Short mmCIF file of C-alpha atoms in Angstrom, two decimals:
data_model
loop_
_atom_site.label_atom_id
_atom_site.label_comp_id
_atom_site.label_asym_id
_atom_site.label_seq_id
_atom_site.Cartn_x
_atom_site.Cartn_y
_atom_site.Cartn_z
CA MET A 1 -66.25 42.49 73.19
CA ASN A 2 -63.25 41.26 71.32
CA LYS A 3 -64.72 37.65 71.47
CA ILE A 4 -67.80 38.59 69.49
CA VAL A 5 -65.75 40.53 66.99
CA LYS A 6 -63.52 37.47 66.33
CA TYR A 7 -66.56 35.34 65.75
CA VAL A 8 -68.31 38.01 63.44
CA ILE A 9 -65.01 38.36 61.32
CA ALA A 10 -64.31 34.51 61.14
CA ASP A 11 -68.28 34.14 59.91
CA LEU A 12 -67.69 37.06 57.56
CA LEU A 13 -64.60 35.45 56.18
CA ARG A 14 -66.21 32.04 55.93
CA SER A 15 -68.96 33.53 53.64
CA ARG A 16 -66.38 34.40 51.18
CA THR A 17 -68.14 37.56 49.63
CA VAL A 18 -65.54 39.90 51.36
CA MET A 19 -63.00 38.03 49.55
CA VAL A 20 -64.75 38.22 46.08
CA TYR A 21 -65.00 41.83 47.09
CA ALA A 22 -61.52 42.39 47.76
CA ALA A 23 -60.49 40.49 44.64
CA ALA A 24 -63.03 42.43 42.47
CA LEU A 25 -61.61 45.89 43.74
CA LEU A 26 -58.10 44.34 43.18
CA VAL A 27 -58.74 43.43 39.37
CA LEU A 28 -60.73 46.81 38.93
CA SER A 29 -57.78 48.80 40.19
CA PHE A 30 -55.11 46.96 38.37
CA SER A 31 -56.86 47.46 35.13
CA VAL A 32 -57.52 50.93 35.62
CA PHE A 33 -53.98 51.72 36.49
CA SER A 34 -52.80 49.83 33.58
CA ILE A 35 -54.95 51.85 31.02
CA GLU A 36 -54.10 55.13 32.32
CA ASP A 37 -50.37 56.00 32.38
CA ASN A 38 -50.47 59.08 34.56
CA ALA A 39 -51.03 58.28 38.28
CA ASP A 40 -53.49 61.22 38.88
CA LYS A 41 -55.49 60.51 36.04
CA GLY A 42 -55.67 56.80 37.12
CA VAL A 43 -56.67 58.01 40.54
CA VAL A 44 -59.69 60.28 39.18
CA SER A 45 -60.59 57.35 37.05
CA LEU A 46 -60.64 55.15 40.02
CA LEU A 47 -62.30 57.55 42.12
CA ASN A 48 -65.56 57.78 40.01
CA ILE A 49 -66.02 53.86 40.16
CA ILE A 50 -64.94 53.53 43.85
CA LEU A 51 -67.66 56.36 44.96
CA PHE A 52 -70.16 54.27 43.07
CA VAL A 53 -69.14 50.66 44.01
CA VAL A 54 -67.93 50.96 47.67
CA PRO A 55 -71.18 52.62 49.19
CA LEU A 56 -73.26 50.19 47.19
CA VAL A 57 -71.49 47.19 48.26
CA SER A 58 -70.98 48.19 51.84
CA ILE A 59 -74.63 49.03 52.38
CA ILE A 60 -76.08 46.20 50.77
CA PHE A 61 -73.71 43.53 52.14
CA SER A 62 -74.26 44.74 55.53
CA THR A 63 -77.83 44.86 55.49
CA VAL A 64 -78.05 41.25 54.08
CA TYR A 65 -75.46 40.20 56.69
CA LEU A 66 -77.58 41.73 59.31
CA TYR A 67 -80.83 39.93 58.56
CA ASN A 68 -78.96 36.60 57.65
CA SER A 69 -77.19 36.65 61.13
CA ALA A 70 -80.54 37.43 63.02
CA GLU A 71 -80.35 33.90 64.62
CA PHE A 72 -76.66 34.64 65.77
CA ILE A 73 -77.89 37.78 67.38
CA GLU A 74 -80.93 36.38 69.02
CA LEU A 75 -78.46 33.53 70.45
CA LEU A 76 -76.16 36.27 71.83
CA VAL A 77 -78.87 38.35 73.39
CA SER A 78 -80.03 35.15 75.20
CA GLN A 79 -76.31 35.01 76.60
CA PRO A 80 -74.81 37.06 79.68
CA LEU A 81 -73.90 39.94 77.30
CA LYS A 82 -74.66 43.41 77.00
CA ARG A 83 -76.77 44.53 74.05
CA ARG A 84 -74.65 47.39 73.39
CA THR A 85 -71.75 45.36 73.41
CA ILE A 86 -73.24 42.61 70.86
CA TRP A 87 -74.36 45.35 68.70
CA LEU A 88 -71.16 47.39 68.68
CA SER A 89 -69.10 44.26 68.11
CA ILE A 90 -71.16 43.39 65.06
CA PHE A 91 -70.43 46.88 63.74
CA THR A 92 -66.60 46.54 64.42
CA GLY A 93 -66.51 43.13 62.67
CA LEU A 94 -68.54 44.20 59.72
CA ALA A 95 -66.85 47.81 59.37
CA GLY A 96 -63.36 46.01 60.03
CA ALA A 97 -63.89 43.38 57.47
CA VAL A 98 -65.55 45.90 54.70
CA ALA A 99 -62.44 48.39 55.20
CA LEU A 100 -60.05 45.50 55.24
CA ALA A 101 -61.24 44.21 52.00
CA PHE A 102 -61.04 47.68 50.42
CA LEU A 103 -57.58 48.25 51.87
CA VAL A 104 -56.44 45.06 50.02
CA GLY A 105 -58.25 45.46 46.94
CA VAL A 106 -57.44 49.09 46.31
CA GLY A 107 -54.28 49.79 48.50
CA ILE A 108 -51.94 47.44 46.91
CA PRO A 109 -52.28 48.75 43.26
CA ILE A 110 -52.23 52.32 44.84
CA LEU A 111 -48.96 51.34 46.40
CA LEU A 112 -47.49 50.10 43.18
CA TYR A 113 -48.91 52.79 40.82
CA ALA A 114 -50.19 55.94 42.53
CA PHE A 115 -48.19 56.32 45.88
CA THR A 116 -49.20 60.06 45.70
CA PRO A 117 -51.23 62.39 48.08
CA SER A 118 -54.24 62.05 45.86
CA GLY A 119 -53.82 58.09 45.84
CA ILE A 120 -53.45 57.91 49.86
CA MET A 121 -56.49 60.26 49.97
CA LEU A 122 -58.51 58.05 47.97
CA LEU A 123 -57.55 55.08 50.03
CA LEU A 124 -58.09 56.97 53.34
CA CYS A 125 -61.74 58.17 52.05
CA GLY A 126 -62.50 54.92 50.57
CA MET A 127 -61.92 53.28 53.97
CA LEU A 128 -64.02 55.76 55.99
CA LEU A 129 -66.78 55.67 53.35
CA SER A 130 -67.07 52.04 53.64
CA VAL A 131 -67.38 52.56 57.42
CA VAL A 132 -69.83 55.09 56.96
CA PHE A 133 -72.15 52.86 54.97
CA VAL A 134 -71.92 49.98 57.23
CA SER A 135 -73.16 52.31 59.59
CA VAL A 136 -76.16 53.48 57.80
CA ALA A 137 -76.89 49.91 56.86
CA LEU A 138 -76.92 49.00 60.72
CA TRP A 139 -79.54 51.85 61.31
CA ALA A 140 -81.35 50.74 58.39
CA ALA A 141 -81.62 47.14 59.34
CA VAL A 142 -82.35 47.57 62.97
CA ARG A 143 -85.30 49.90 62.43
CA ILE A 144 -87.09 47.39 59.90
CA ARG A 145 -88.02 44.06 60.76
CA ASP A 146 -89.00 42.82 57.14
CA LYS A 147 -85.83 41.47 55.17
CA ALA A 148 -87.06 42.50 51.84
CA LYS A 149 -88.14 45.94 52.95
CA GLY A 150 -84.73 46.62 54.85
CA ILE A 151 -82.66 45.72 51.96
CA GLY A 152 -85.06 47.82 49.82
CA LEU A 153 -84.58 50.71 52.10
CA SER A 154 -80.73 50.52 51.92
CA ILE A 155 -80.85 50.44 48.18
CA LEU A 156 -83.11 53.50 48.34
CA LEU A 157 -80.35 55.21 50.76
CA TRP A 158 -77.63 54.26 48.59
CA LEU A 159 -79.48 55.83 45.34
CA TYR A 160 -80.16 58.87 47.36
CA PHE A 161 -76.57 59.37 48.34
CA ALA A 162 -75.05 58.37 44.90
CA LEU A 163 -77.52 59.96 42.58
CA LEU A 164 -80.46 61.88 43.97
CA PHE A 165 -78.41 64.25 46.34
CA ASP A 166 -76.24 65.45 43.32
CA ALA A 167 -79.44 65.92 41.38
CA LEU A 168 -80.95 67.91 44.05
CA VAL A 169 -77.76 69.78 44.47
CA LEU A 170 -77.76 70.62 40.91
CA PHE A 171 -81.14 71.57 40.39
CA ILE A 172 -80.90 74.22 43.68
CA LEU A 173 -77.48 75.43 42.01
CA PHE A 174 -79.42 76.20 38.74
CA GLN A 175 -82.25 77.90 40.52
CA PHE A 176 -80.21 79.97 42.82
CA ALA A 177 -77.30 80.64 40.40
CA ASP A 178 -77.83 84.54 40.64
CA TYR A 179 -77.11 84.33 44.35
CA PRO A 180 -73.72 83.98 46.07
CA ILE A 181 -74.29 80.27 47.16
CA GLU A 182 -71.00 79.04 47.19
CA LYS A 183 -70.27 78.93 51.12
CA GLY A 184 -73.50 77.47 51.39
CA MET A 185 -72.58 74.62 48.90
CA ILE A 186 -69.78 73.87 51.26
CA ALA A 187 -72.36 73.36 54.24
CA VAL A 188 -74.60 71.54 51.57
CA SER A 189 -71.80 69.05 50.54
CA MET A 190 -71.30 68.23 54.07
CA LEU A 191 -74.79 66.15 53.94
CA ASN A 192 -73.51 63.66 51.87
CA PRO A 193 -70.29 61.56 52.62
CA ILE A 194 -69.88 60.62 49.02
CA ASP A 195 -69.72 64.37 48.26
CA ILE A 196 -67.25 65.28 50.82
CA SER A 197 -65.04 62.23 49.63
CA ARG A 198 -64.88 63.45 45.89
CA ILE A 199 -64.27 67.05 46.79
CA LEU A 200 -61.51 65.69 48.99
CA ILE A 201 -59.78 63.47 46.61
CA LEU A 202 -60.26 66.02 43.58
CA LEU A 203 -58.70 68.79 45.38
CA GLN A 204 -55.54 66.63 46.02
CA VAL A 205 -55.43 65.95 42.04
CA ASP A 206 -55.47 69.78 41.32
CA LEU A 207 -58.58 69.53 39.28
CA SER A 208 -60.14 72.05 41.32
CA ALA A 209 -59.06 74.59 38.68
CA MET A 210 -61.82 73.22 36.45
CA MET A 211 -64.58 73.58 39.05
CA GLY A 212 -64.56 77.46 38.66
CA TYR A 213 -65.41 79.83 41.14
CA THR A 214 -66.97 77.22 43.75
CA GLY A 215 -63.72 75.41 43.17
CA ALA A 216 -61.80 78.05 44.48
CA ILE A 217 -63.76 78.27 47.43
CA PHE A 218 -63.67 74.77 48.07
CA ARG A 219 -60.08 75.01 47.84
CA ASN A 220 -59.85 77.97 50.30
CA PHE A 221 -62.06 75.83 52.46
CA PHE A 222 -61.04 72.31 52.22
CA GLY A 223 -57.51 73.12 51.47
CA THR A 224 -56.50 74.65 55.03
CA GLY A 225 -55.65 72.78 57.79
CA TRP A 226 -59.10 73.92 59.57
CA GLY A 227 -61.11 72.92 56.61
CA MET A 228 -59.54 69.44 56.80
CA ALA A 229 -60.01 68.96 60.60
CA ILE A 230 -63.90 69.74 59.90
CA THR A 231 -64.27 67.58 57.04
CA THR A 232 -62.85 64.86 58.82
CA LEU A 233 -64.80 65.45 61.73
CA VAL A 234 -68.17 65.46 59.87
CA LEU A 235 -67.05 62.29 58.07
CA LEU A 236 -66.65 60.49 61.56
CA LEU A 237 -69.86 62.09 62.58
CA TRP A 238 -71.42 60.18 59.52
CA VAL A 239 -70.06 57.11 61.07
CA ALA A 240 -71.08 57.75 64.77
CA VAL A 241 -74.53 58.89 64.43
CA PRO A 242 -76.20 56.00 62.69
CA VAL A 243 -74.34 53.72 64.79
CA CYS A 244 -75.31 55.61 68.07
CA PHE A 245 -79.04 55.63 66.84
CA SER A 246 -79.08 52.41 66.14
CA THR A 247 -77.56 51.05 69.09
CA ARG A 248 -80.14 53.08 71.27
CA PHE A 249 -82.90 51.17 69.13
CA PHE A 250 -81.40 47.76 69.40
CA GLU A 251 -81.18 48.13 73.09
CA ARG A 252 -84.92 48.32 73.13
CA ARG A 253 -85.77 46.18 70.50
CA ASP A 254 -87.98 42.91 70.99
CA LEU A 255 -86.17 39.74 69.38
CA MET B 1 -86.28 32.67 92.40
CA ILE B 2 -88.37 34.41 89.77
CA THR B 3 -91.10 36.71 90.49
CA ILE B 4 -93.26 38.27 87.90
CA GLN B 5 -95.35 41.36 88.78
CA GLN B 6 -98.09 42.80 86.37
CA LEU B 7 -96.33 41.99 83.33
CA SER B 8 -97.86 43.25 80.01
CA LYS B 9 -96.75 43.12 76.37
CA ARG B 10 -98.47 44.20 73.44
CA PHE B 11 -97.21 43.55 69.81
CA GLY B 12 -99.17 46.22 67.95
CA LYS B 13 -102.64 45.88 68.72
CA LEU B 14 -102.24 42.05 69.91
CA GLN B 15 -102.15 41.92 73.81
CA VAL B 16 -99.67 39.21 74.16
CA LEU B 17 -99.16 39.36 77.92
CA ASP B 18 -102.03 40.71 80.03
CA ASP B 19 -101.20 41.45 83.56
CA VAL B 20 -99.15 38.39 84.17
CA SER B 21 -98.26 38.05 87.94
CA LEU B 22 -96.34 34.81 89.05
CA THR B 23 -93.75 33.39 91.37
CA LEU B 24 -91.58 30.55 90.67
CA LEU B 25 -89.33 28.99 93.01
CA GLY B 26 -86.23 26.77 93.05
CA GLY B 27 -86.47 23.06 93.34
CA GLU B 28 -89.89 23.27 91.16
CA CYS B 29 -90.20 22.05 87.67
CA VAL B 30 -92.70 24.55 86.40
CA ALA B 31 -94.88 23.48 83.12
CA LEU B 32 -95.94 26.19 81.17
CA ILE B 33 -98.89 25.08 78.95
CA GLY B 34 -101.58 26.61 77.18
CA PRO B 35 -102.84 26.67 73.31
CA ASN B 36 -100.83 28.33 70.63
CA GLY B 37 -100.30 32.01 70.65
CA SER B 38 -101.23 32.20 74.36
CA GLY B 39 -98.01 33.96 75.32
CA LYS B 40 -95.84 31.24 76.43
CA THR B 41 -92.88 32.08 74.61
CA THR B 42 -93.18 35.63 74.96
CA LEU B 43 -93.13 35.41 78.79
CA ILE B 44 -90.08 33.15 78.56
CA LYS B 45 -88.39 35.63 76.25
CA ALA B 46 -89.51 38.43 78.38
CA ILE B 47 -87.57 36.51 81.71
CA LEU B 48 -84.48 36.45 79.34
CA GLY B 49 -84.54 40.05 78.52
CA MET B 50 -85.20 39.35 74.68
CA VAL B 51 -88.77 41.03 74.87
CA VAL B 52 -89.13 44.30 76.60
CA PRO B 53 -92.41 44.60 78.25
CA GLN B 54 -94.65 47.62 78.17
CA SER B 55 -95.14 47.46 81.91
CA GLY B 56 -94.53 45.36 84.80
CA THR B 57 -91.28 43.97 86.56
CA ILE B 58 -89.55 40.77 86.52
CA PHE B 59 -87.59 40.08 89.48
CA PHE B 60 -84.47 37.56 89.53
CA LYS B 61 -83.26 36.36 92.85
CA GLY B 62 -85.11 39.51 94.02
CA ASN B 63 -83.40 42.01 91.87
CA PRO B 64 -85.35 43.80 88.99
CA ILE B 65 -83.82 42.57 85.73
CA GLY B 66 -84.72 46.00 83.93
CA ARG B 67 -81.96 46.06 81.32
CA GLN B 68 -79.62 44.12 83.32
CA TRP B 69 -77.63 41.28 81.56
CA GLU B 70 -75.24 39.55 84.39
CA TYR B 71 -78.24 37.95 85.87
CA ARG B 72 -78.32 35.80 82.42
CA ARG B 73 -75.33 33.81 83.69
CA ASP B 74 -77.52 31.86 85.90
CA ILE B 75 -79.95 30.69 83.20
CA GLY B 76 -79.76 28.11 80.62
CA TYR B 77 -82.12 28.63 77.85
CA MET B 78 -83.25 26.02 75.21
CA PRO B 79 -85.22 27.93 72.56
CA GLN B 80 -88.07 26.59 70.61
CA ILE B 81 -86.34 26.54 67.26
CA GLY B 82 -82.41 26.61 67.89
CA ARG B 83 -81.22 28.77 65.25
CA TYR B 84 -77.43 29.32 65.02
CA PRO B 85 -74.89 30.70 62.49
CA GLU B 86 -75.28 28.51 59.39
CA ASN B 87 -71.61 28.54 58.66
CA MET B 88 -70.37 27.61 62.18
CA THR B 89 -69.57 24.02 62.99
CA ILE B 90 -70.97 22.35 66.20
CA GLY B 91 -67.58 22.50 67.58
CA GLN B 92 -67.35 26.44 66.83
CA VAL B 93 -70.73 27.07 68.54
CA LEU B 94 -69.63 25.26 71.61
CA ASP B 95 -66.18 27.15 71.81
CA MET B 96 -67.84 30.31 71.27
CA MET B 97 -70.62 29.72 74.00
CA ARG B 98 -67.63 28.52 76.41
CA ASP B 99 -65.82 31.66 75.44
CA ILE B 100 -68.86 33.94 76.43
CA ARG B 101 -69.65 32.06 79.64
CA LYS B 102 -65.88 32.08 80.69
CA MET B 103 -66.33 28.83 82.65
CA PRO B 104 -63.49 26.47 83.32
CA GLU B 105 -63.17 23.47 81.20
CA ALA B 106 -63.28 21.04 84.35
CA THR B 107 -66.43 22.59 85.78
CA LEU B 108 -68.69 22.20 82.57
CA ASP B 109 -71.50 19.75 82.71
CA LYS B 110 -71.27 17.56 79.73
CA ASP B 111 -73.50 14.67 80.50
CA LEU B 112 -75.93 15.66 77.39
CA PHE B 113 -72.71 16.33 75.12
CA ASP B 114 -71.82 12.65 75.97
CA VAL B 115 -74.99 10.82 75.80
CA PHE B 116 -76.17 12.52 72.74
CA GLU B 117 -72.80 11.75 71.17
CA LEU B 118 -71.95 15.19 69.79
CA HIS B 119 -68.12 14.40 69.81
CA ASN B 120 -68.89 12.40 66.59
CA MET B 121 -69.94 15.52 64.61
CA LEU B 122 -68.16 18.45 66.03
CA ASP B 123 -67.27 19.52 62.32
CA LYS B 124 -70.77 19.35 61.07
CA ARG B 125 -71.93 22.84 59.87
CA MET B 126 -75.00 24.05 61.80
CA GLY B 127 -76.76 24.80 58.34
CA THR B 128 -76.55 21.01 57.54
CA LEU B 129 -78.09 19.63 60.69
CA SER B 130 -81.38 18.13 61.16
CA GLY B 131 -83.92 19.45 63.39
CA GLY B 132 -83.25 17.10 65.97
CA THR B 133 -79.55 17.52 66.10
CA ARG B 134 -79.96 21.24 66.41
CA GLN B 135 -82.20 20.52 69.39
CA LYS B 136 -79.43 18.38 70.80
CA VAL B 137 -76.97 21.05 70.62
CA SER B 138 -79.21 23.59 72.09
CA ALA B 139 -80.15 21.26 74.92
CA CYS B 140 -76.29 20.37 75.21
CA LEU B 141 -75.80 24.39 75.60
CA ALA B 142 -78.45 24.82 77.96
CA PHE B 143 -77.23 22.30 80.52
CA MET B 144 -73.57 23.01 80.19
CA PHE B 145 -72.81 25.79 82.15
CA LYS B 146 -74.45 24.36 85.35
CA PRO B 147 -77.15 27.14 85.53
CA GLU B 148 -79.48 27.61 88.55
CA VAL B 149 -82.63 28.32 86.30
CA LEU B 150 -83.38 26.08 82.99
CA ILE B 151 -85.78 27.62 80.70
CA LEU B 152 -86.76 24.76 78.14
CA ASP B 153 -88.87 25.98 75.28
CA GLU B 154 -90.49 22.93 73.73
CA PRO B 155 -87.45 20.78 74.41
CA THR B 156 -88.84 17.55 73.16
CA ALA B 157 -89.94 18.70 69.96
CA GLY B 158 -88.10 17.28 67.05
CA LEU B 159 -86.10 14.83 69.25
CA ASP B 160 -86.13 11.07 68.66
CA PRO B 161 -87.66 8.66 71.37
CA VAL B 162 -84.38 7.67 72.61
CA ALA B 163 -83.00 11.25 72.95
CA THR B 164 -86.23 12.33 74.54
CA GLU B 165 -85.92 10.08 77.36
CA LEU B 166 -82.32 11.01 77.84
CA LEU B 167 -83.35 14.40 78.07
CA LYS B 168 -86.14 13.81 80.49
CA ASP B 169 -83.72 11.84 82.76
CA LYS B 170 -81.40 14.68 82.61
CA ILE B 171 -84.06 17.13 83.51
CA LEU B 172 -85.26 14.88 86.59
CA ALA B 173 -81.54 14.98 87.73
CA GLU B 174 -81.45 18.69 87.60
CA ARG B 175 -84.84 19.05 89.28
CA SER B 176 -83.34 17.03 92.38
CA LYS B 177 -80.56 19.46 92.76
CA ASP B 178 -83.10 22.38 93.77
CA LYS B 179 -82.92 24.19 90.35
CA LEU B 180 -85.80 25.96 89.04
CA ILE B 181 -86.85 24.49 85.73
CA VAL B 182 -89.49 26.26 83.46
CA ILE B 183 -90.68 23.74 80.65
CA THR B 184 -93.26 24.75 77.95
CA SER B 185 -94.62 21.65 75.99
CA HIS B 186 -97.43 20.57 74.08
CA VAL B 187 -96.68 16.73 74.93
CA LEU B 188 -98.52 16.64 78.13
CA SER B 189 -97.46 12.97 78.73
CA ASP B 190 -93.89 13.97 78.73
CA LEU B 191 -94.71 16.63 81.40
CA ASP B 192 -96.49 14.12 83.70
CA ASP B 193 -93.21 12.65 84.76
CA LEU B 194 -91.30 15.92 85.01
CA ALA B 195 -93.57 18.85 86.12
CA THR B 196 -94.48 19.55 89.76
CA GLN B 197 -96.35 22.64 89.08
CA ILE B 198 -98.72 23.60 86.18
CA ILE B 199 -99.35 27.06 84.78
CA TYR B 200 -101.82 27.09 82.18
CA MET B 201 -101.89 30.28 80.05
CA GLN B 202 -104.85 31.58 77.89
CA ASP B 203 -104.86 34.91 75.74
CA GLY B 204 -101.89 36.23 77.50
CA ARG B 205 -102.86 35.70 81.39
CA PRO B 206 -102.21 32.62 83.53
CA LEU B 207 -105.53 30.94 84.25
CA PHE B 208 -104.30 28.96 86.90
CA HIS B 209 -101.24 27.98 88.59
CA LYS B 210 -101.34 24.92 90.85
CA SER B 211 -99.05 21.95 91.73
CA LEU B 212 -99.82 18.85 89.62
CA ASP B 213 -100.90 16.66 92.71
CA VAL B 214 -103.73 19.41 93.69
CA LEU B 215 -104.76 19.46 89.98
CA LYS B 216 -104.94 15.85 89.80
CA GLU B 217 -107.02 15.86 93.02
CA GLU B 218 -109.41 18.14 92.05
CA THR B 219 -110.25 16.95 88.54
CA GLY B 220 -110.00 13.32 89.78
CA ALA B 221 -107.85 12.44 86.80
CA ASP B 222 -104.54 10.18 86.95
CA LYS B 223 -102.90 11.73 83.81
CA LEU B 224 -102.02 15.54 83.32
CA GLY B 225 -104.02 15.22 79.85
CA LYS B 226 -107.14 14.20 81.24
CA ALA B 227 -106.84 16.65 84.05
CA ILE B 228 -106.33 19.77 81.72
CA ALA B 229 -109.15 18.29 79.43
CA LYS B 230 -111.53 18.36 82.42
CA VAL B 231 -110.48 21.66 83.40
CA MET B 232 -111.00 22.88 79.88
CA ALA B 233 -114.53 21.39 79.61
CA LYS B 234 -115.44 22.74 83.06
CA GLU B 235 -114.24 26.24 81.61
CA ALA B 236 -116.27 25.94 78.28
CA ALA B 237 -119.32 24.79 80.58
CA GLY B 238 -118.88 28.09 82.70
CA LYS B 239 -119.04 30.28 79.49
CA GLY B 240 -122.04 28.49 78.57
CA VAL B 241 -120.49 26.62 75.64
CA THR B 242 -121.33 22.92 74.96
CA VAL B 243 -118.25 20.73 74.34
#
């Protein structure tokens, strides 16, 4: 398994896209922190950009990479290797490379400007989010044979998680504004890894006061040890479930 | 060495393999021939576990392959179109395969590596190679780990005449070592010197499986090409079609 991970990472680094991504994040974070004088304000500004960019890059880059390495995968499948090992190695390599790029690109500025709980939370959530969207990309790419359709699906998935989901939630919120749905909102937010990350980071920044009664409920839930444990578990499930499904599908797939 | 029982495979509505049963033994060089789309490559991919059949079983040395993977250690596969990661160099691809197969350096079969003079271009990226050079790399990889079974899908397509002869010599040398060699090719004249058995596939099922000598005797032809043409003509006549 380690061997294939090694070759996947070597292949990824040769393509330079990951390097450019890390450099772009680095420039972005440095510029945000040099504009904002307050560390927490910097984190919030950065948060909004990151929650948009990281899922997009992770999912599109991974999907494109998977389609482009169809030959590589075919070559490996004809060798004495378990399909499960091949697929999980590709996942590990991709997730490792994307998360590492994020760690370098955002980690260095945070270390210098905002080494606070909120900054560290941003770093952790960003890395987990990268892995989540690599995992979702794996599922999309294994299900659809056609490259254009596959990339289309991953763009749609990103749109859904980054924009449409929030719109839907807002719609429900307004429709049911007269009912006590705050607790339900916590459950609903678990359905979107981007939302979970946003709430987790905002709570660290202490902006929850601005979120009204729902914010207080969130604080009560996410602020506690149990809440954090459950949230982390849910985020990990967001990684594990798509990987699991895609592995099962890949094991039965014709190449 | 390989037994195939009632193998069927459908891609959507297209029946690619239809109830195929075959027995392939060591020491034979089996030529798999047939028109385009007759299921040759799919049959090969099924043996390699790259295509999962709807029904039927393939036995490799008596064990059903199911979703096993270890058995592929004994197979050298040369694909029809060798496709490799574009960014890797020839040297890196060879290293990676050696790494995967875990065979000691000394026991590797480097004959083809030497005769194709690949050591001069170890640093070339796979993406920049010509089709023929890629074929050379594929051939080299298929033979390198001394497998007991060699599966060669269109091995001579894209190779220059010199390389074709070198590859044919290598195949003959391996045949004499009691290995099973499965070749598909449309160049019947190449198969004339190599094959000992002929399987003719049509519409996803083997039309016949005979030794080359028997086939030549039956048709009274001295070349494989002519023999096949005669069989086809007879087949067409049987169906009431004039050729």
